[in-house]
Amino acid sequence: MIWRAGRFTYEFPGRALIMGIVNVTPDSFSDGGQFYDTERAVEHALKLEAEGADLLDIGGESTRPRSAEVSEAEELRRVLPVIEQLRARSKAALSIDTQKPEVARRALEAGADIVNDVAANREAPAMWEVAARSGAGYVLMHMQGTPQTMQQNPVYHDVVAEVAAFFADKLLTVQNCGVPVENVVLDPGIGFGKTLEHNLQLLASLKRFTMLQRPVLLGASRKSFIGKLLGAEMNERLPGSIACALWAVQNGVQIVRTHDVRATGQAVRMIEEISRRQGRQE
Ligand code: HH2
C-alpha cells in the first residue's frame, strides 16, 4: 500500500512512522505555552526530528475539549513562520494540523506536505479542494461534533461501526472532490467526541480500520482517557501512551502521533524487530 504525501511517498507494510507533535499554541492540553513562539517551536521540532520523528505535525489551534476558537489570521501568524523555517532546516515531512482550509492552503504553499484534518466531519468541500489541488497527504480524522461541544455527551449506537461507516462515506466524498485515494490516511480520532469506553472500544477494534486498504494514524499520546483509566496525571501518562502506540502498531497501524518521540519510537522499533522474527519462525 502506498501513501503519497507531498514530497514523500511511503510504502506499507514497512516500519511504522512516528509523527512528532509541535503545538504552537498557548493552550494545548498537555504542552500549551511551551512552544508558543516561532523560535521555540522550531527548536522543539528539530529536537523531535533528531529523536526520530519521520513527520512533524504543526498546529496553531488547540482542539482540546472546550478550547477557544482561534482566528484565521492568528493561526497563520503562529504556524507559517514555523513551517517556513522547518522547510529550510528539516528533512522530515511537515503536516499542518488545522480545521481551516485557508490555513491549510497557505501552509502547503509555505512547504507543508500533509493536511491533518481533524474536522473531516464537516460538509463543506473547501478543505478537500485544497488538498486535491496540492497533491498533499490528507489525514481524514473522525470527530463527533466540534472541539467546543464534543465531550458534552458523546453518544453512539456502535462506535466502531459508526467510525467505519464515516470512513467509507468520507473516502468517497474526498475522492469526489479530487483527493486521490493514495493520499488519504484514516484516523479514528481518539478523544474527539468519545468517552473512555468509546476510546477503548476503538483501540480494541483497530483491525476493522486497518483492513480498509488505507494507512491508519493513531493519536492517543497523553490523552485524558489514559489519565482516567490509570488515575495518571498529565506527566504520568507516558507508559499508558506507549502501551496504546504498541498495541496500535501490533494491530497494523502505520503512523503513531506522539509528544514523546524518542521513547515511543524506541518502543515501536523494539516490538517491530521482535514481530518480524516471529513471522519468520511461524
Ligand atoms: N489529536 C490532537 C490534535 N490533532 N490529529 C490527528 N490526526 N489525530 C489526533 O488524535 C489528534 C490530532 C490533540 O492533541 P494535541 O495536539 O496534543 O492537543 P491540542 O489539540 O490541545 O493542541
PDB file of C-alpha atoms and ligand atoms in Angstrom:
ATOM      1  CA  MET A   1       0.000   0.000   0.000  1.00  0.00           C
ATOM      2  CA  ILE A   2       1.288   3.435  -0.994  1.00  0.00           C
ATOM      3  CA  TRP A   3       0.783   6.753   0.807  1.00  0.00           C
ATOM      4  CA  ARG A   4       1.577   9.860  -1.218  1.00  0.00           C
ATOM      5  CA  ALA A   5       2.203  12.965   0.849  1.00  0.00           C
ATOM      6  CA  GLY A   6       3.609  15.997  -0.964  1.00  0.00           C
ATOM      7  CA  ARG A   7       7.336  15.436  -1.495  1.00  0.00           C
ATOM      8  CA  PHE A   8       7.152  11.999   0.166  1.00  0.00           C
ATOM      9  CA  THR A   9       5.918   8.554  -0.823  1.00  0.00           C
ATOM     10  CA  TYR A  10       5.698   5.836   1.818  1.00  0.00           C
ATOM     11  CA  GLU A  11       5.204   2.153   1.235  1.00  0.00           C
ATOM     12  CA  PHE A  12       3.497  -0.193   3.678  1.00  0.00           C
ATOM     13  CA  PRO A  13       3.965  -2.717   5.095  1.00  0.00           C
ATOM     14  CA  GLY A  14       7.143  -1.140   6.348  1.00  0.00           C
ATOM     15  CA  ARG A  15       8.240   0.244   9.661  1.00  0.00           C
ATOM     16  CA  ALA A  16       5.686   2.431  11.399  1.00  0.00           C
ATOM     17  CA  LEU A  17       6.135   6.186  11.023  1.00  0.00           C
ATOM     18  CA  ILE A  18       6.442   8.416  14.064  1.00  0.00           C
ATOM     19  CA  MET A  19       4.642  11.764  13.887  1.00  0.00           C
ATOM     20  CA  GLY A  20       6.006  14.282  16.402  1.00  0.00           C
ATOM     21  CA  ILE A  21       3.600  16.910  17.756  1.00  0.00           C
ATOM     22  CA  VAL A  22       4.523  20.600  17.544  1.00  0.00           C
ATOM     23  CA  ASN A  23       1.863  22.720  19.240  1.00  0.00           C
ATOM     24  CA  VAL A  24       2.418  26.431  18.534  1.00  0.00           C
ATOM     25  CA  THR A  25      -0.343  27.317  20.999  1.00  0.00           C
ATOM     26  CA  PRO A  26      -0.774  28.855  24.441  1.00  0.00           C
ATOM     27  CA  ASP A  27      -3.475  26.345  25.451  1.00  0.00           C
ATOM     28  CA  SER A  28      -2.847  22.815  24.116  1.00  0.00           C
ATOM     29  CA  PHE A  29      -3.939  20.234  26.654  1.00  0.00           C
ATOM     30  CA  SER A  30      -0.536  18.827  27.551  1.00  0.00           C
ATOM     31  CA  ASP A  31       2.118  21.310  26.422  1.00  0.00           C
ATOM     32  CA  GLY A  32       0.263  24.580  25.790  1.00  0.00           C
ATOM     33  CA  GLY A  33       2.541  27.604  26.020  1.00  0.00           C
ATOM     34  CA  GLN A  34       5.785  25.608  25.966  1.00  0.00           C
ATOM     35  CA  PHE A  35       6.484  26.151  22.269  1.00  0.00           C
ATOM     36  CA  TYR A  36       4.355  29.219  21.713  1.00  0.00           C
ATOM     37  CA  ASP A  37       6.790  31.275  19.674  1.00  0.00           C
ATOM     38  CA  THR A  38       8.474  30.580  16.386  1.00  0.00           C
ATOM     39  CA  GLU A  39      11.953  30.019  17.740  1.00  0.00           C
ATOM     40  CA  ARG A  40      10.917  27.613  20.486  1.00  0.00           C
ATOM     41  CA  ALA A  41       8.551  25.731  18.179  1.00  0.00           C
ATOM     42  CA  VAL A  42      11.256  25.292  15.534  1.00  0.00           C
ATOM     43  CA  GLU A  43      13.862  24.164  18.086  1.00  0.00           C
ATOM     44  CA  HIS A  44      11.374  21.680  19.532  1.00  0.00           C
ATOM     45  CA  ALA A  45      10.506  20.341  16.085  1.00  0.00           C
ATOM     46  CA  LEU A  46      14.196  19.884  15.210  1.00  0.00           C
ATOM     47  CA  LYS A  47      14.710  18.082  18.517  1.00  0.00           C
ATOM     48  CA  LEU A  48      11.812  15.728  17.730  1.00  0.00           C
ATOM     49  CA  GLU A  49      13.318  15.081  14.307  1.00  0.00           C
ATOM     50  CA  ALA A  50      16.704  14.310  15.876  1.00  0.00           C
ATOM     51  CA  GLU A  51      14.894  11.894  18.206  1.00  0.00           C
ATOM     52  CA  GLY A  52      13.494  10.035  15.198  1.00  0.00           C
ATOM     53  CA  ALA A  53      10.292  11.762  14.073  1.00  0.00           C
ATOM     54  CA  ASP A  54       9.507  10.961  10.437  1.00  0.00           C
ATOM     55  CA  LEU A  55       6.727  13.539  10.331  1.00  0.00           C
ATOM     56  CA  LEU A  56       6.244  16.811  12.211  1.00  0.00           C
ATOM     57  CA  ASP A  57       2.646  17.856  12.882  1.00  0.00           C
ATOM     58  CA  ILE A  58       2.426  21.609  13.357  1.00  0.00           C
ATOM     59  CA  GLY A  59      -0.724  23.059  14.913  1.00  0.00           C
ATOM     60  CA  GLY A  60      -1.714  26.624  15.792  1.00  0.00           C
ATOM     61  CA  GLU A  61      -5.115  25.927  17.328  1.00  0.00           C
ATOM     62  CA  SER A  62      -5.781  23.644  20.255  1.00  0.00           C
ATOM     63  CA  THR A  63      -8.582  21.146  19.718  1.00  0.00           C
ATOM     64  CA  ARG A  64      -8.825  20.106  23.334  1.00  0.00           C
ATOM     65  CA  PRO A  65     -12.401  19.909  24.666  1.00  0.00           C
ATOM     66  CA  ARG A  66     -13.989  23.382  25.044  1.00  0.00           C
ATOM     67  CA  SER A  67     -10.919  25.104  23.563  1.00  0.00           C
ATOM     68  CA  ALA A  68     -11.343  28.675  22.328  1.00  0.00           C
ATOM     69  CA  GLU A  69     -11.505  29.088  18.568  1.00  0.00           C
ATOM     70  CA  VAL A  70      -8.584  30.972  17.022  1.00  0.00           C
ATOM     71  CA  SER A  71      -8.970  33.457  14.151  1.00  0.00           C
ATOM     72  CA  GLU A  72      -7.519  32.584  10.776  1.00  0.00           C
ATOM     73  CA  ALA A  73      -5.059  35.494  10.945  1.00  0.00           C
ATOM     74  CA  GLU A  74      -3.803  34.436  14.379  1.00  0.00           C
ATOM     75  CA  GLU A  75      -3.460  30.794  13.389  1.00  0.00           C
ATOM     76  CA  LEU A  76      -1.489  31.790  10.278  1.00  0.00           C
ATOM     77  CA  ARG A  77       0.725  34.055  12.376  1.00  0.00           C
ATOM     78  CA  ARG A  78       1.565  31.110  14.624  1.00  0.00           C
ATOM     79  CA  VAL A  79       2.206  28.365  12.087  1.00  0.00           C
ATOM     80  CA  LEU A  80       3.516  29.920   8.853  1.00  0.00           C
ATOM     81  CA  PRO A  81       6.942  31.045  10.103  1.00  0.00           C
ATOM     82  CA  VAL A  82       7.441  27.672  11.789  1.00  0.00           C
ATOM     83  CA  ILE A  83       6.666  25.812   8.561  1.00  0.00           C
ATOM     84  CA  GLU A  84       8.855  28.136   6.503  1.00  0.00           C
ATOM     85  CA  GLN A  85      11.821  27.633   8.808  1.00  0.00           C
ATOM     86  CA  LEU A  86      11.322  23.890   9.088  1.00  0.00           C
ATOM     87  CA  ARG A  87      11.090  23.579   5.340  1.00  0.00           C
ATOM     88  CA  ALA A  88      14.585  25.067   5.189  1.00  0.00           C
ATOM     89  CA  ARG A  89      16.077  23.268   8.184  1.00  0.00           C
ATOM     90  CA  SER A  90      14.337  19.877   8.468  1.00  0.00           C
ATOM     91  CA  LYS A  91      14.188  16.764   6.307  1.00  0.00           C
ATOM     92  CA  ALA A  92      11.006  15.472   7.946  1.00  0.00           C
ATOM     93  CA  ALA A  93       7.631  15.559   6.229  1.00  0.00           C
ATOM     94  CA  LEU A  94       5.647  18.537   7.501  1.00  0.00           C
ATOM     95  CA  SER A  95       1.998  18.289   8.422  1.00  0.00           C
ATOM     96  CA  ILE A  96      -0.393  21.154   9.150  1.00  0.00           C
ATOM     97  CA  ASP A  97      -2.935  20.371  11.874  1.00  0.00           C
ATOM     98  CA  THR A  98      -5.835  22.719  11.164  1.00  0.00           C
ATOM     99  CA  GLN A  99      -9.573  22.872  10.699  1.00  0.00           C
ATOM    100  CA  LYS A 100      -9.369  25.847   8.304  1.00  0.00           C
ATOM    101  CA  PRO A 101      -8.991  25.420   4.520  1.00  0.00           C
ATOM    102  CA  GLU A 102      -7.208  28.764   4.116  1.00  0.00           C
ATOM    103  CA  VAL A 103      -4.666  27.876   6.810  1.00  0.00           C
ATOM    104  CA  ALA A 104      -4.091  24.541   5.072  1.00  0.00           C
ATOM    105  CA  ARG A 105      -3.673  26.259   1.704  1.00  0.00           C
ATOM    106  CA  ARG A 106      -1.140  28.788   2.995  1.00  0.00           C
ATOM    107  CA  ALA A 107       0.738  26.116   4.956  1.00  0.00           C
ATOM    108  CA  LEU A 108       1.048  23.930   1.854  1.00  0.00           C
ATOM    109  CA  GLU A 109       2.262  26.944  -0.090  1.00  0.00           C
ATOM    110  CA  ALA A 110       4.884  27.509   2.625  1.00  0.00           C
ATOM    111  CA  GLY A 111       6.116  23.938   2.285  1.00  0.00           C
ATOM    112  CA  ALA A 112       3.870  21.567   4.228  1.00  0.00           C
ATOM    113  CA  ASP A 113       3.340  18.082   2.769  1.00  0.00           C
ATOM    114  CA  ILE A 114       0.272  16.878   4.647  1.00  0.00           C
ATOM    115  CA  VAL A 115      -3.093  18.296   5.731  1.00  0.00           C
ATOM    116  CA  ASN A 116      -4.097  16.836   9.099  1.00  0.00           C
ATOM    117  CA  ASP A 117      -7.836  17.454   9.081  1.00  0.00           C
ATOM    118  CA  VAL A 118      -9.427  16.906  12.477  1.00  0.00           C
ATOM    119  CA  ALA A 119     -12.682  18.426  11.161  1.00  0.00           C
ATOM    120  CA  ALA A 120     -13.276  15.989   8.296  1.00  0.00           C
ATOM    121  CA  ASN A 121     -16.830  15.586   9.644  1.00  0.00           C
ATOM    122  CA  ARG A 122     -17.831  18.909   8.073  1.00  0.00           C
ATOM    123  CA  GLU A 123     -19.988  19.117   4.936  1.00  0.00           C
ATOM    124  CA  ALA A 124     -18.291  21.983   3.051  1.00  0.00           C
ATOM    125  CA  PRO A 125     -15.823  20.816   0.391  1.00  0.00           C
ATOM    126  CA  ALA A 126     -13.245  23.657   0.614  1.00  0.00           C
ATOM    127  CA  MET A 127     -10.649  21.670   2.598  1.00  0.00           C
ATOM    128  CA  TRP A 128     -10.821  18.736   0.201  1.00  0.00           C
ATOM    129  CA  GLU A 129     -10.458  21.058  -2.777  1.00  0.00           C
ATOM    130  CA  VAL A 130      -7.292  22.498  -1.190  1.00  0.00           C
ATOM    131  CA  ALA A 131      -5.925  19.008  -0.572  1.00  0.00           C
ATOM    132  CA  ALA A 132      -6.868  17.894  -4.088  1.00  0.00           C
ATOM    133  CA  ARG A 133      -5.086  20.757  -5.829  1.00  0.00           C
ATOM    134  CA  SER A 134      -1.876  20.342  -3.851  1.00  0.00           C
ATOM    135  CA  GLY A 135      -1.022  16.634  -4.001  1.00  0.00           C
ATOM    136  CA  ALA A 136      -0.618  16.735  -0.230  1.00  0.00           C
ATOM    137  CA  GLY A 137      -1.179  13.798   2.059  1.00  0.00           C
ATOM    138  CA  TYR A 138      -4.572  14.033   3.746  1.00  0.00           C
ATOM    139  CA  VAL A 139      -5.375  12.736   7.245  1.00  0.00           C
ATOM    140  CA  LEU A 140      -9.108  12.054   7.446  1.00  0.00           C
ATOM    141  CA  MET A 141      -9.944  12.039  11.161  1.00  0.00           C
ATOM    142  CA  HIS A 142     -13.227  11.098  12.827  1.00  0.00           C
ATOM    143  CA  MET A 143     -14.747  13.541  15.300  1.00  0.00           C
ATOM    144  CA  GLN A 144     -18.266  13.688  16.704  1.00  0.00           C
ATOM    145  CA  GLY A 145     -19.304  17.355  16.971  1.00  0.00           C
ATOM    146  CA  THR A 146     -16.725  20.128  17.345  1.00  0.00           C
ATOM    147  CA  PRO A 147     -13.964  20.644  19.923  1.00  0.00           C
ATOM    148  CA  GLN A 148     -16.289  23.071  21.699  1.00  0.00           C
ATOM    149  CA  THR A 149     -19.099  20.504  22.095  1.00  0.00           C
ATOM    150  CA  MET A 150     -17.600  17.066  21.531  1.00  0.00           C
ATOM    151  CA  GLN A 151     -17.155  15.910  25.122  1.00  0.00           C
ATOM    152  CA  GLN A 152     -20.538  17.127  26.420  1.00  0.00           C
ATOM    153  CA  ASN A 153     -22.279  13.787  25.962  1.00  0.00           C
ATOM    154  CA  PRO A 154     -20.870  11.681  23.139  1.00  0.00           C
ATOM    155  CA  VAL A 155     -23.380   9.007  22.131  1.00  0.00           C
ATOM    156  CA  TYR A 156     -23.037   6.162  19.640  1.00  0.00           C
ATOM    157  CA  HIS A 157     -25.120   3.108  18.963  1.00  0.00           C
ATOM    158  CA  ASP A 158     -21.934   1.268  17.959  1.00  0.00           C
ATOM    159  CA  VAL A 159     -18.852   3.482  17.948  1.00  0.00           C
ATOM    160  CA  VAL A 160     -16.713   1.113  15.871  1.00  0.00           C
ATOM    161  CA  ALA A 161     -19.355   0.591  13.181  1.00  0.00           C
ATOM    162  CA  GLU A 162     -20.105   4.323  13.066  1.00  0.00           C
ATOM    163  CA  VAL A 163     -16.451   5.302  12.662  1.00  0.00           C
ATOM    164  CA  ALA A 164     -16.031   2.634   9.945  1.00  0.00           C
ATOM    165  CA  ALA A 165     -19.133   3.970   8.145  1.00  0.00           C
ATOM    166  CA  PHE A 166     -17.782   7.516   8.454  1.00  0.00           C
ATOM    167  CA  PHE A 167     -14.517   6.438   6.796  1.00  0.00           C
ATOM    168  CA  ALA A 168     -16.347   4.687   3.950  1.00  0.00           C
ATOM    169  CA  ASP A 169     -18.582   7.713   3.360  1.00  0.00           C
ATOM    170  CA  LYS A 170     -15.835  10.345   3.566  1.00  0.00           C
ATOM    171  CA  LEU A 171     -13.405   8.349   1.453  1.00  0.00           C
ATOM    172  CA  LEU A 172     -15.924   8.660  -1.382  1.00  0.00           C
ATOM    173  CA  THR A 173     -16.601  12.329  -0.657  1.00  0.00           C
ATOM    174  CA  VAL A 174     -12.951  13.353  -0.685  1.00  0.00           C
ATOM    175  CA  GLN A 175     -12.291  11.379  -3.856  1.00  0.00           C
ATOM    176  CA  ASN A 176     -15.263  13.097  -5.494  1.00  0.00           C
ATOM    177  CA  CYS A 177     -13.561  16.376  -4.600  1.00  0.00           C
ATOM    178  CA  GLY A 178     -10.407  15.213  -6.367  1.00  0.00           C
ATOM    179  CA  VAL A 179      -8.247  13.917  -3.495  1.00  0.00           C
ATOM    180  CA  PRO A 180      -6.531  10.747  -4.799  1.00  0.00           C
ATOM    181  CA  VAL A 181      -7.209   7.768  -2.543  1.00  0.00           C
ATOM    182  CA  GLU A 182      -3.451   7.094  -2.413  1.00  0.00           C
ATOM    183  CA  ASN A 183      -3.022  10.370  -0.495  1.00  0.00           C
ATOM    184  CA  VAL A 184      -5.511   9.540   2.257  1.00  0.00           C
ATOM    185  CA  VAL A 185      -4.788   8.238   5.757  1.00  0.00           C
ATOM    186  CA  LEU A 186      -7.583   7.305   8.206  1.00  0.00           C
ATOM    187  CA  ASP A 187      -7.652   8.251  11.898  1.00  0.00           C
ATOM    188  CA  PRO A 188     -10.382   7.178  14.375  1.00  0.00           C
ATOM    189  CA  GLY A 189      -9.816  10.390  16.349  1.00  0.00           C
ATOM    190  CA  ILE A 190      -9.135   9.148  19.866  1.00  0.00           C
ATOM    191  CA  GLY A 191     -10.671  11.600  22.358  1.00  0.00           C
ATOM    192  CA  PHE A 192     -12.672  13.557  19.771  1.00  0.00           C
ATOM    193  CA  GLY A 193     -16.268  13.137  20.927  1.00  0.00           C
ATOM    194  CA  LYS A 194     -15.617   9.870  22.728  1.00  0.00           C
ATOM    195  CA  THR A 195     -15.923   8.574  26.277  1.00  0.00           C
ATOM    196  CA  LEU A 196     -13.262   6.418  27.917  1.00  0.00           C
ATOM    197  CA  GLU A 197     -15.258   3.347  26.894  1.00  0.00           C
ATOM    198  CA  HIS A 198     -15.567   4.534  23.272  1.00  0.00           C
ATOM    199  CA  ASN A 199     -11.802   5.116  23.074  1.00  0.00           C
ATOM    200  CA  LEU A 200     -11.071   1.655  24.462  1.00  0.00           C
ATOM    201  CA  GLN A 201     -13.540   0.036  22.054  1.00  0.00           C
ATOM    202  CA  LEU A 202     -11.928   1.837  19.110  1.00  0.00           C
ATOM    203  CA  LEU A 203      -8.479   0.698  20.211  1.00  0.00           C
ATOM    204  CA  ALA A 204      -9.734  -2.862  20.654  1.00  0.00           C
ATOM    205  CA  SER A 205     -11.138  -2.807  17.109  1.00  0.00           C
ATOM    206  CA  LEU A 206      -8.286  -1.158  15.215  1.00  0.00           C
ATOM    207  CA  LYS A 207      -8.165  -4.115  12.821  1.00  0.00           C
ATOM    208  CA  ARG A 208     -11.566  -3.051  11.488  1.00  0.00           C
ATOM    209  CA  PHE A 209      -9.882   0.128  10.256  1.00  0.00           C
ATOM    210  CA  THR A 210      -6.522  -1.271   9.204  1.00  0.00           C
ATOM    211  CA  MET A 211      -8.464  -3.615   6.884  1.00  0.00           C
ATOM    212  CA  LEU A 212      -9.789  -0.691   4.859  1.00  0.00           C
ATOM    213  CA  GLN A 213      -6.811  -0.597   2.463  1.00  0.00           C
ATOM    214  CA  ARG A 214      -5.592   2.813   3.636  1.00  0.00           C
ATOM    215  CA  PRO A 215      -2.890   3.543   6.221  1.00  0.00           C
ATOM    216  CA  VAL A 216      -4.202   4.323   9.707  1.00  0.00           C
ATOM    217  CA  LEU A 217      -2.888   7.015  12.065  1.00  0.00           C
ATOM    218  CA  LEU A 218      -3.453   6.882  15.820  1.00  0.00           C
ATOM    219  CA  GLY A 219      -3.083   9.730  18.305  1.00  0.00           C
ATOM    220  CA  ALA A 220      -3.500   8.608  21.906  1.00  0.00           C
ATOM    221  CA  SER A 221      -0.485  10.414  23.348  1.00  0.00           C
ATOM    222  CA  ARG A 222      -1.097  11.782  26.879  1.00  0.00           C
ATOM    223  CA  LYS A 223      -4.866  11.939  26.305  1.00  0.00           C
ATOM    224  CA  SER A 224      -7.277  12.225  29.188  1.00  0.00           C
ATOM    225  CA  PHE A 225      -8.781   8.727  28.772  1.00  0.00           C
ATOM    226  CA  ILE A 226      -5.365   7.356  29.789  1.00  0.00           C
ATOM    227  CA  GLY A 227      -5.426   9.586  32.843  1.00  0.00           C
ATOM    228  CA  LYS A 228      -8.969   8.496  33.684  1.00  0.00           C
ATOM    229  CA  LEU A 229      -8.270   4.783  33.330  1.00  0.00           C
ATOM    230  CA  LEU A 230      -4.979   4.782  35.210  1.00  0.00           C
ATOM    231  CA  GLY A 231      -5.516   7.683  37.594  1.00  0.00           C
ATOM    232  CA  ALA A 232      -2.472   9.276  35.962  1.00  0.00           C
ATOM    233  CA  GLU A 233      -1.708  12.996  35.905  1.00  0.00           C
ATOM    234  CA  MET A 234      -0.528  14.583  32.651  1.00  0.00           C
ATOM    235  CA  ASN A 235       3.148  13.951  33.418  1.00  0.00           C
ATOM    236  CA  GLU A 236       2.437  10.308  34.333  1.00  0.00           C
ATOM    237  CA  ARG A 237       0.828   9.212  31.077  1.00  0.00           C
ATOM    238  CA  LEU A 238       3.861   8.030  29.104  1.00  0.00           C
ATOM    239  CA  PRO A 239       3.511   4.319  29.972  1.00  0.00           C
ATOM    240  CA  GLY A 240      -0.178   4.320  29.010  1.00  0.00           C
ATOM    241  CA  SER A 241       0.592   6.274  25.840  1.00  0.00           C
ATOM    242  CA  ILE A 242       3.313   3.838  24.821  1.00  0.00           C
ATOM    243  CA  ALA A 243       1.025   0.880  25.518  1.00  0.00           C
ATOM    244  CA  CYS A 244      -1.505   2.380  23.087  1.00  0.00           C
ATOM    245  CA  ALA A 245       1.207   3.006  20.472  1.00  0.00           C
ATOM    246  CA  LEU A 246       2.497  -0.572  20.676  1.00  0.00           C
ATOM    247  CA  TRP A 247      -0.998  -2.033  20.620  1.00  0.00           C
ATOM    248  CA  ALA A 248      -1.736   0.114  17.572  1.00  0.00           C
ATOM    249  CA  VAL A 249       1.374  -0.978  15.678  1.00  0.00           C
ATOM    250  CA  GLN A 250       0.704  -4.629  16.534  1.00  0.00           C
ATOM    251  CA  ASN A 251      -2.757  -4.186  15.068  1.00  0.00           C
ATOM    252  CA  GLY A 252      -1.484  -2.783  11.803  1.00  0.00           C
ATOM    253  CA  VAL A 253      -1.446   0.991  12.430  1.00  0.00           C
ATOM    254  CA  GLN A 254       1.208   2.635  10.258  1.00  0.00           C
ATOM    255  CA  ILE A 255       1.528   6.118  11.815  1.00  0.00           C
ATOM    256  CA  VAL A 256       1.750   6.973  15.517  1.00  0.00           C
ATOM    257  CA  ARG A 257       1.234  10.600  16.602  1.00  0.00           C
ATOM    258  CA  THR A 258       3.105  11.396  19.798  1.00  0.00           C
ATOM    259  CA  HIS A 259       4.502  14.136  22.022  1.00  0.00           C
ATOM    260  CA  ASP A 260       7.240  11.758  23.246  1.00  0.00           C
ATOM    261  CA  VAL A 261       9.097  10.810  20.095  1.00  0.00           C
ATOM    262  CA  ARG A 262      12.226   9.182  21.481  1.00  0.00           C
ATOM    263  CA  ALA A 263      10.523   6.911  23.999  1.00  0.00           C
ATOM    264  CA  THR A 264       7.661   5.986  21.678  1.00  0.00           C
ATOM    265  CA  GLY A 265       9.970   5.414  18.707  1.00  0.00           C
ATOM    266  CA  GLN A 266      12.229   3.127  20.735  1.00  0.00           C
ATOM    267  CA  ALA A 267       9.303   1.062  21.979  1.00  0.00           C
ATOM    268  CA  VAL A 268       7.850   0.762  18.478  1.00  0.00           C
ATOM    269  CA  ARG A 269      11.205  -0.274  16.925  1.00  0.00           C
ATOM    270  CA  MET A 270      11.673  -2.894  19.624  1.00  0.00           C
ATOM    271  CA  ILE A 271       8.325  -4.524  19.049  1.00  0.00           C
ATOM    272  CA  GLU A 272       8.730  -4.377  15.267  1.00  0.00           C
ATOM    273  CA  GLU A 273      12.027  -6.255  15.402  1.00  0.00           C
ATOM    274  CA  ILE A 274      10.533  -8.939  17.642  1.00  0.00           C
ATOM    275  CA  SER A 275       7.406  -9.266  15.483  1.00  0.00           C
ATOM    276  CA  ARG A 276       9.451  -9.676  12.328  1.00  0.00           C
ATOM    277  CA  ARG A 277      11.254 -12.661  13.793  1.00  0.00           C
ATOM    278  CA  GLN A 278       8.032 -14.218  14.983  1.00  0.00           C
ATOM    279  CA  GLY A 279       6.830 -14.033  11.368  1.00  0.00           C
ATOM    280  CA  ARG A 280       9.982 -15.858  10.229  1.00  0.00           C
ATOM    281  CA  GLN A 281       9.623 -18.650  12.790  1.00  0.00           C
ATOM    282  CA  GLU A 282       5.972 -19.446  12.088  1.00  0.00           C
TER     283      GLU A 282
HETATM  284  N1  HH2 B   1      -5.126  14.794  18.459  1.00  0.00           N
HETATM  285  C1  HH2 B   1      -4.934  16.091  18.768  1.00  0.00           C
HETATM  286  C2  HH2 B   1      -4.692  17.029  17.761  1.00  0.00           C
HETATM  287  N2  HH2 B   1      -4.645  16.655  16.467  1.00  0.00           N
HETATM  288  N3  HH2 B   1      -4.766  14.973  14.815  1.00  0.00           N
HETATM  289  C3  HH2 B   1      -4.953  13.697  14.482  1.00  0.00           C
HETATM  290  N4  HH2 B   1      -4.904  13.322  13.191  1.00  0.00           N
HETATM  291  N5  HH2 B   1      -5.199  12.733  15.426  1.00  0.00           N
HETATM  292  C4  HH2 B   1      -5.277  13.034  16.751  1.00  0.00           C
HETATM  293  O1  HH2 B   1      -5.530  12.120  17.566  1.00  0.00           O
HETATM  294  C5  HH2 B   1      -5.084  14.398  17.150  1.00  0.00           C
HETATM  295  C6  HH2 B   1      -4.821  15.362  16.131  1.00  0.00           C
HETATM  296  C7  HH2 B   1      -4.930  16.533  20.194  1.00  0.00           C
HETATM  297  O2  HH2 B   1      -3.625  16.513  20.725  1.00  0.00           O
HETATM  298  P1  HH2 B   1      -2.676  17.791  20.879  1.00  0.00           P
HETATM  299  O3  HH2 B   1      -2.311  18.323  19.539  1.00  0.00           O
HETATM  300  O4  HH2 B   1      -1.525  17.468  21.745  1.00  0.00           O
HETATM  301  O5  HH2 B   1      -3.557  18.804  21.698  1.00  0.00           O
HETATM  302  P2  HH2 B   1      -4.280  20.154  21.334  1.00  0.00           P
HETATM  303  O6  HH2 B   1      -5.347  19.835  20.337  1.00  0.00           O
HETATM  304  O7  HH2 B   1      -4.828  20.608  22.661  1.00  0.00           O
HETATM  305  O8  HH2 B   1      -3.263  21.105  20.762  1.00  0.00           O
END
